Amino acid sequence: MAADKLTERLEAEQGEVALRRPRVQKNVTRAIASDIFAEVFAVGAFLPTEAELCLRYGVSRTVIRESLKILESKGLVRGRSRVGTVVCGKEEWNILDGQVLDWIGPRIFELDLLGCVLDARRAMEPFAAEFAAERATMQEVAEIERAWEWMRDAEGDLEAFTKADVAFHAALLKASHNQVFLQLVNIIQAALEFSLHASNEAADARGEAVELHRQLVEALRMRDKAAARRCVDRMLDVAARDLAIAVKKHPIPAERSARPQSERAPS
């Protein structure tokens, strides 16, 4: 009987650990990533040993090892056999990964990632609009219009408005019938959402964006390539203006320092 009770208790404890581990794992991975982005662990430097990381974050070696595997898959660190784990350069970070962008958090302004996304959009979207005006099916134009209607109806709701905005631009890229743009839709979608959210949040009002998107829908319906390109160029100018406002609201910190113990990941 005592043995049965001991077995039940051990199984219960193991169950609790299994339930806690995903949360703990997620918190520790985020904490290490945040320290990398904050340059607590400098690019090119080796991370502390596993034992030191265990003490720093208050978790087991297993959790640390699993976290480092995740970070390596995102390009943030690279393990070197019998040497240690080194912090990768920024050019190796998978900054289009939604999880990485989430870990970066407010430092996305400091790293100018949103500006880079805007540059990429300037290189793609005007051409995509022209192609869509020429190649989009009526069903694809209708899909873009539905996304615009969603934007119009959600003008007062930032989160819903941004989701509709992302859907609009994703549909536009797809309607270009350009195979490279089609591949890029899934790759850049997370970064596009962060970028649009920042510019939409900074805008005093969203009516201007709604109107420009309506004009683009009309240009697509009329098969007017030049008008479609002009609409996108104006959209991107508005986005650049609003992102500049957003950057001013999120000043780059003058100094970087390690987070205090109270802010570190829970065990």
Short mmCIF file of C-alpha atoms in Angstrom, two decimals:
data_model
loop_
_atom_site.label_atom_id
_atom_site.label_comp_id
_atom_site.label_asym_id
_atom_site.label_seq_id
_atom_site.Cartn_x
_atom_site.Cartn_y
_atom_site.Cartn_z
CA MET A 1 0.00 0.00 0.00
CA ALA A 2 2.79 2.42 0.95
CA ALA A 3 4.58 1.59 -2.30
CA ASP A 4 1.41 2.31 -4.28
CA LYS A 5 1.03 5.70 -2.58
CA LEU A 6 4.68 6.53 -3.28
CA THR A 7 4.21 5.61 -6.94
CA GLU A 8 1.10 7.78 -7.17
CA ARG A 9 2.92 10.71 -5.59
CA LEU A 10 5.89 10.37 -7.96
CA GLU A 11 3.58 10.18 -10.95
CA ALA A 12 1.71 13.28 -9.76
CA GLU A 13 4.98 15.15 -9.28
CA GLN A 14 6.16 14.13 -12.75
CA GLY A 15 2.84 15.31 -14.16
CA GLU A 16 3.27 18.68 -12.49
CA VAL A 17 6.79 19.01 -13.90
CA ALA A 18 5.50 18.13 -17.37
CA LEU A 19 2.83 20.82 -17.07
CA ARG A 20 5.29 23.41 -15.78
CA ARG A 21 8.12 22.71 -18.20
CA PRO A 22 6.62 24.33 -21.35
CA ARG A 23 6.01 27.57 -19.44
CA VAL A 24 9.44 27.46 -17.79
CA GLN A 25 11.10 26.55 -21.08
CA LYS A 26 9.39 29.40 -22.88
CA ASN A 27 10.32 31.92 -20.18
CA VAL A 28 13.97 30.86 -20.04
CA THR A 29 14.36 30.88 -23.83
CA ARG A 30 12.84 34.35 -23.95
CA ALA A 31 15.08 35.53 -21.10
CA ILE A 32 18.29 34.35 -22.79
CA ALA A 33 17.17 35.85 -26.10
CA SER A 34 16.35 39.15 -24.38
CA ASP A 35 19.81 39.24 -22.82
CA ILE A 36 21.34 38.67 -26.25
CA PHE A 37 19.29 41.49 -27.78
CA ALA A 38 20.21 43.76 -24.86
CA GLU A 39 23.89 42.90 -25.43
CA VAL A 40 24.25 41.46 -21.95
CA PHE A 41 25.78 38.62 -23.96
CA ALA A 42 27.73 40.36 -26.72
CA VAL A 43 27.83 39.25 -30.33
CA GLY A 44 30.83 36.99 -30.90
CA ALA A 45 31.24 36.22 -27.20
CA PHE A 46 30.69 32.86 -25.58
CA LEU A 47 27.68 32.37 -23.34
CA PRO A 48 28.37 31.38 -19.73
CA THR A 49 28.72 27.66 -19.11
CA GLU A 50 25.61 25.52 -18.70
CA ALA A 51 26.20 25.42 -14.94
CA GLU A 52 26.43 29.22 -14.80
CA LEU A 53 23.30 29.60 -16.92
CA CYS A 54 21.48 27.20 -14.57
CA LEU A 55 22.36 29.44 -11.64
CA ARG A 56 21.55 32.64 -13.53
CA TYR A 57 18.07 31.54 -14.60
CA GLY A 58 17.32 29.12 -11.76
CA VAL A 59 16.56 26.07 -13.90
CA SER A 60 18.01 22.65 -14.70
CA ARG A 61 20.63 21.76 -17.32
CA THR A 62 17.90 20.07 -19.37
CA VAL A 63 15.92 23.30 -19.63
CA ILE A 64 19.05 25.28 -20.55
CA ARG A 65 20.04 22.77 -23.21
CA GLU A 66 16.55 22.77 -24.74
CA SER A 67 16.52 26.58 -24.75
CA LEU A 68 19.91 26.75 -26.46
CA LYS A 69 18.69 24.34 -29.15
CA ILE A 70 15.72 26.61 -29.85
CA LEU A 71 17.94 29.70 -29.95
CA GLU A 72 20.36 27.96 -32.30
CA SER A 73 17.50 27.07 -34.65
CA LYS A 74 16.66 30.80 -34.79
CA GLY A 75 20.24 31.79 -35.62
CA LEU A 76 20.92 33.56 -32.31
CA VAL A 77 23.64 31.23 -31.04
CA ARG A 78 25.88 28.48 -32.37
CA GLY A 79 27.20 25.57 -30.36
CA ARG A 80 30.84 24.61 -30.77
CA SER A 81 31.81 21.12 -29.71
CA ARG A 82 33.97 21.08 -26.57
CA VAL A 83 34.26 24.86 -26.70
CA GLY A 84 30.90 26.37 -25.80
CA THR A 85 28.06 28.38 -27.29
CA VAL A 86 28.82 31.62 -29.09
CA VAL A 87 26.41 34.49 -29.77
CA CYS A 88 25.87 34.90 -33.52
CA GLY A 89 26.07 38.16 -35.40
CA LYS A 90 22.89 40.08 -36.12
CA GLU A 91 23.06 39.16 -39.79
CA GLU A 92 22.47 35.53 -38.79
CA TRP A 93 19.38 36.17 -36.65
CA ASN A 94 16.14 35.01 -38.22
CA ILE A 95 14.48 38.38 -37.79
CA LEU A 96 11.50 37.37 -39.94
CA ASP A 97 10.56 34.66 -37.45
CA GLY A 98 7.48 35.64 -35.44
CA GLN A 99 8.91 34.25 -32.20
CA VAL A 100 12.17 36.15 -32.63
CA LEU A 101 10.27 39.37 -33.29
CA ASP A 102 8.22 38.75 -30.16
CA TRP A 103 11.40 38.23 -28.11
CA ILE A 104 12.93 41.42 -29.48
CA GLY A 105 9.92 43.37 -28.22
CA PRO A 106 10.40 47.16 -27.91
CA ARG A 107 14.01 46.82 -29.06
CA ILE A 108 12.61 46.33 -32.56
CA PHE A 109 12.81 50.12 -32.84
CA GLU A 110 16.39 50.21 -31.59
CA LEU A 111 17.47 47.64 -34.20
CA ASP A 112 15.59 49.53 -36.97
CA LEU A 113 13.94 46.31 -38.09
CA LEU A 114 10.70 48.07 -38.96
CA GLY A 115 12.60 50.46 -41.20
CA CYS A 116 14.13 47.45 -42.95
CA VAL A 117 10.68 45.94 -43.43
CA LEU A 118 9.48 49.20 -44.96
CA ASP A 119 12.45 49.19 -47.36
CA ALA A 120 11.53 45.64 -48.41
CA ARG A 121 7.92 46.68 -48.94
CA ARG A 122 9.03 49.58 -51.14
CA ALA A 123 10.98 47.11 -53.26
CA MET A 124 8.04 44.74 -53.67
CA GLU A 125 4.58 46.22 -53.24
CA PRO A 126 4.51 48.83 -56.03
CA PHE A 127 5.41 46.09 -58.52
CA ALA A 128 2.96 43.68 -56.91
CA ALA A 129 0.19 46.28 -57.30
CA GLU A 130 0.98 46.73 -60.98
CA PHE A 131 1.03 42.99 -61.56
CA ALA A 132 -2.21 42.54 -59.61
CA ALA A 133 -3.93 45.22 -61.70
CA GLU A 134 -2.99 43.25 -64.78
CA ARG A 135 -3.23 39.64 -63.58
CA ALA A 136 -5.59 39.36 -60.60
CA THR A 137 -8.78 37.35 -61.07
CA MET A 138 -12.12 38.85 -60.09
CA GLN A 139 -12.17 36.52 -57.11
CA GLU A 140 -8.77 37.82 -55.96
CA VAL A 141 -9.87 41.43 -56.33
CA ALA A 142 -12.96 40.55 -54.30
CA GLU A 143 -10.73 39.03 -51.60
CA ILE A 144 -8.67 42.22 -51.43
CA GLU A 145 -11.88 44.25 -51.24
CA ARG A 146 -13.18 42.11 -48.36
CA ALA A 147 -9.95 42.81 -46.47
CA TRP A 148 -10.48 46.53 -47.11
CA GLU A 149 -14.06 46.30 -45.79
CA TRP A 150 -12.71 44.59 -42.69
CA MET A 151 -10.24 47.48 -42.24
CA ARG A 152 -13.03 50.02 -42.67
CA ASP A 153 -15.26 48.31 -40.12
CA ALA A 154 -12.42 47.82 -37.62
CA GLU A 155 -11.02 51.34 -37.83
CA GLY A 156 -11.44 51.91 -34.09
CA ASP A 157 -9.92 48.57 -33.05
CA LEU A 158 -6.12 48.55 -33.44
CA GLU A 159 -5.65 44.78 -33.24
CA ALA A 160 -8.47 43.92 -35.64
CA PHE A 161 -7.48 46.76 -37.98
CA THR A 162 -3.91 45.49 -38.15
CA LYS A 163 -5.03 41.92 -38.88
CA ALA A 164 -7.21 43.23 -41.69
CA ASP A 165 -4.33 45.36 -42.98
CA VAL A 166 -2.03 42.31 -43.04
CA ALA A 167 -4.70 40.30 -44.86
CA PHE A 168 -5.04 43.08 -47.44
CA HIS A 169 -1.34 43.23 -48.27
CA ALA A 170 -0.92 39.45 -48.22
CA ALA A 171 -3.82 39.15 -50.69
CA LEU A 172 -2.25 41.85 -52.86
CA LEU A 173 1.05 39.97 -53.08
CA LYS A 174 -0.77 36.75 -53.92
CA ALA A 175 -2.83 38.52 -56.61
CA SER A 176 0.40 39.58 -58.36
CA HIS A 177 0.81 35.98 -59.57
CA ASN A 178 4.56 36.41 -59.13
CA GLN A 179 6.03 33.16 -57.78
CA VAL A 180 8.69 34.92 -55.69
CA PHE A 181 6.13 37.25 -54.12
CA LEU A 182 3.92 34.23 -53.40
CA GLN A 183 6.79 32.61 -51.47
CA LEU A 184 7.54 35.83 -49.63
CA VAL A 185 3.99 36.17 -48.31
CA ASN A 186 4.53 33.49 -45.66
CA ILE A 187 8.13 34.51 -44.96
CA ILE A 188 7.47 38.17 -44.22
CA GLN A 189 3.96 37.95 -42.75
CA ALA A 190 5.07 38.13 -39.10
CA ALA A 191 7.41 41.06 -39.78
CA LEU A 192 4.71 42.78 -41.84
CA GLU A 193 2.27 42.46 -38.95
CA PHE A 194 4.75 44.04 -36.50
CA SER A 195 5.44 46.86 -38.96
CA LEU A 196 1.79 47.60 -39.71
CA HIS A 197 0.87 47.41 -36.04
CA ALA A 198 3.52 50.01 -35.16
CA SER A 199 2.48 52.44 -37.90
CA ASN A 200 -1.25 51.95 -37.25
CA GLU A 201 -0.74 52.52 -33.54
CA ALA A 202 1.18 55.74 -34.17
CA ALA A 203 -1.36 57.20 -36.60
CA ASP A 204 -3.62 59.91 -35.20
CA ALA A 205 -6.46 58.49 -37.27
CA ARG A 206 -6.77 55.56 -39.64
CA GLY A 207 -9.21 57.11 -42.06
CA GLU A 208 -6.41 58.15 -44.43
CA ALA A 209 -5.15 54.57 -44.67
CA VAL A 210 -8.67 53.25 -45.20
CA GLU A 211 -9.22 55.68 -48.07
CA LEU A 212 -5.91 54.83 -49.76
CA HIS A 213 -6.69 51.13 -49.57
CA ARG A 214 -10.14 51.80 -51.07
CA GLN A 215 -8.53 53.68 -53.94
CA LEU A 216 -6.21 50.75 -54.58
CA VAL A 217 -9.15 48.36 -54.74
CA GLU A 218 -10.78 50.64 -57.31
CA ALA A 219 -7.55 50.81 -59.35
CA LEU A 220 -7.35 47.02 -59.36
CA ARG A 221 -10.97 46.74 -60.45
CA MET A 222 -10.34 49.21 -63.29
CA ARG A 223 -7.09 47.39 -64.27
CA ASP A 224 -5.23 50.69 -63.92
CA LYS A 225 -1.61 49.73 -63.29
CA ALA A 226 -0.30 53.27 -62.90
CA ALA A 227 -3.02 54.22 -60.42
CA ALA A 228 -2.41 51.04 -58.44
CA ARG A 229 1.28 51.82 -58.16
CA ARG A 230 0.57 55.42 -57.10
CA CYS A 231 -1.77 54.21 -54.36
CA VAL A 232 0.85 51.85 -52.94
CA ASP A 233 3.55 54.53 -53.10
CA ARG A 234 1.30 56.86 -51.10
CA MET A 235 0.50 54.09 -48.60
CA LEU A 236 4.19 53.49 -48.02
CA ASP A 237 4.86 57.22 -47.60
CA VAL A 238 2.14 57.33 -44.95
CA ALA A 239 3.60 54.23 -43.29
CA ALA A 240 7.06 55.87 -43.24
CA ARG A 241 5.62 58.98 -41.63
CA ASP A 242 3.79 56.98 -38.97
CA LEU A 243 6.81 54.76 -38.26
CA ALA A 244 8.89 57.90 -37.69
CA ILE A 245 6.32 58.96 -35.10
CA ALA A 246 6.45 55.51 -33.51
CA VAL A 247 10.26 55.66 -33.25
CA LYS A 248 10.02 58.99 -31.43
CA LYS A 249 7.65 57.39 -28.94
CA HIS A 250 10.17 54.59 -28.30
CA PRO A 251 13.54 56.32 -27.77
CA ILE A 252 16.67 54.19 -27.87
CA PRO A 253 17.97 53.64 -24.34
CA ALA A 254 21.19 55.51 -23.59
CA GLU A 255 22.65 52.63 -21.62
CA ARG A 256 22.18 48.89 -21.64
CA SER A 257 22.45 46.88 -18.48
CA ALA A 258 21.63 43.42 -17.25
CA ARG A 259 18.15 42.94 -15.87
CA PRO A 260 17.87 42.66 -12.09
CA GLN A 261 17.25 39.26 -10.55
CA SER A 262 13.57 40.06 -9.95
CA GLU A 263 12.99 40.41 -13.71
CA ARG A 264 14.59 37.13 -14.66
CA ALA A 265 12.70 34.06 -15.76
CA PRO A 266 10.82 32.19 -13.05
CA SER A 267 11.93 28.68 -12.20
#
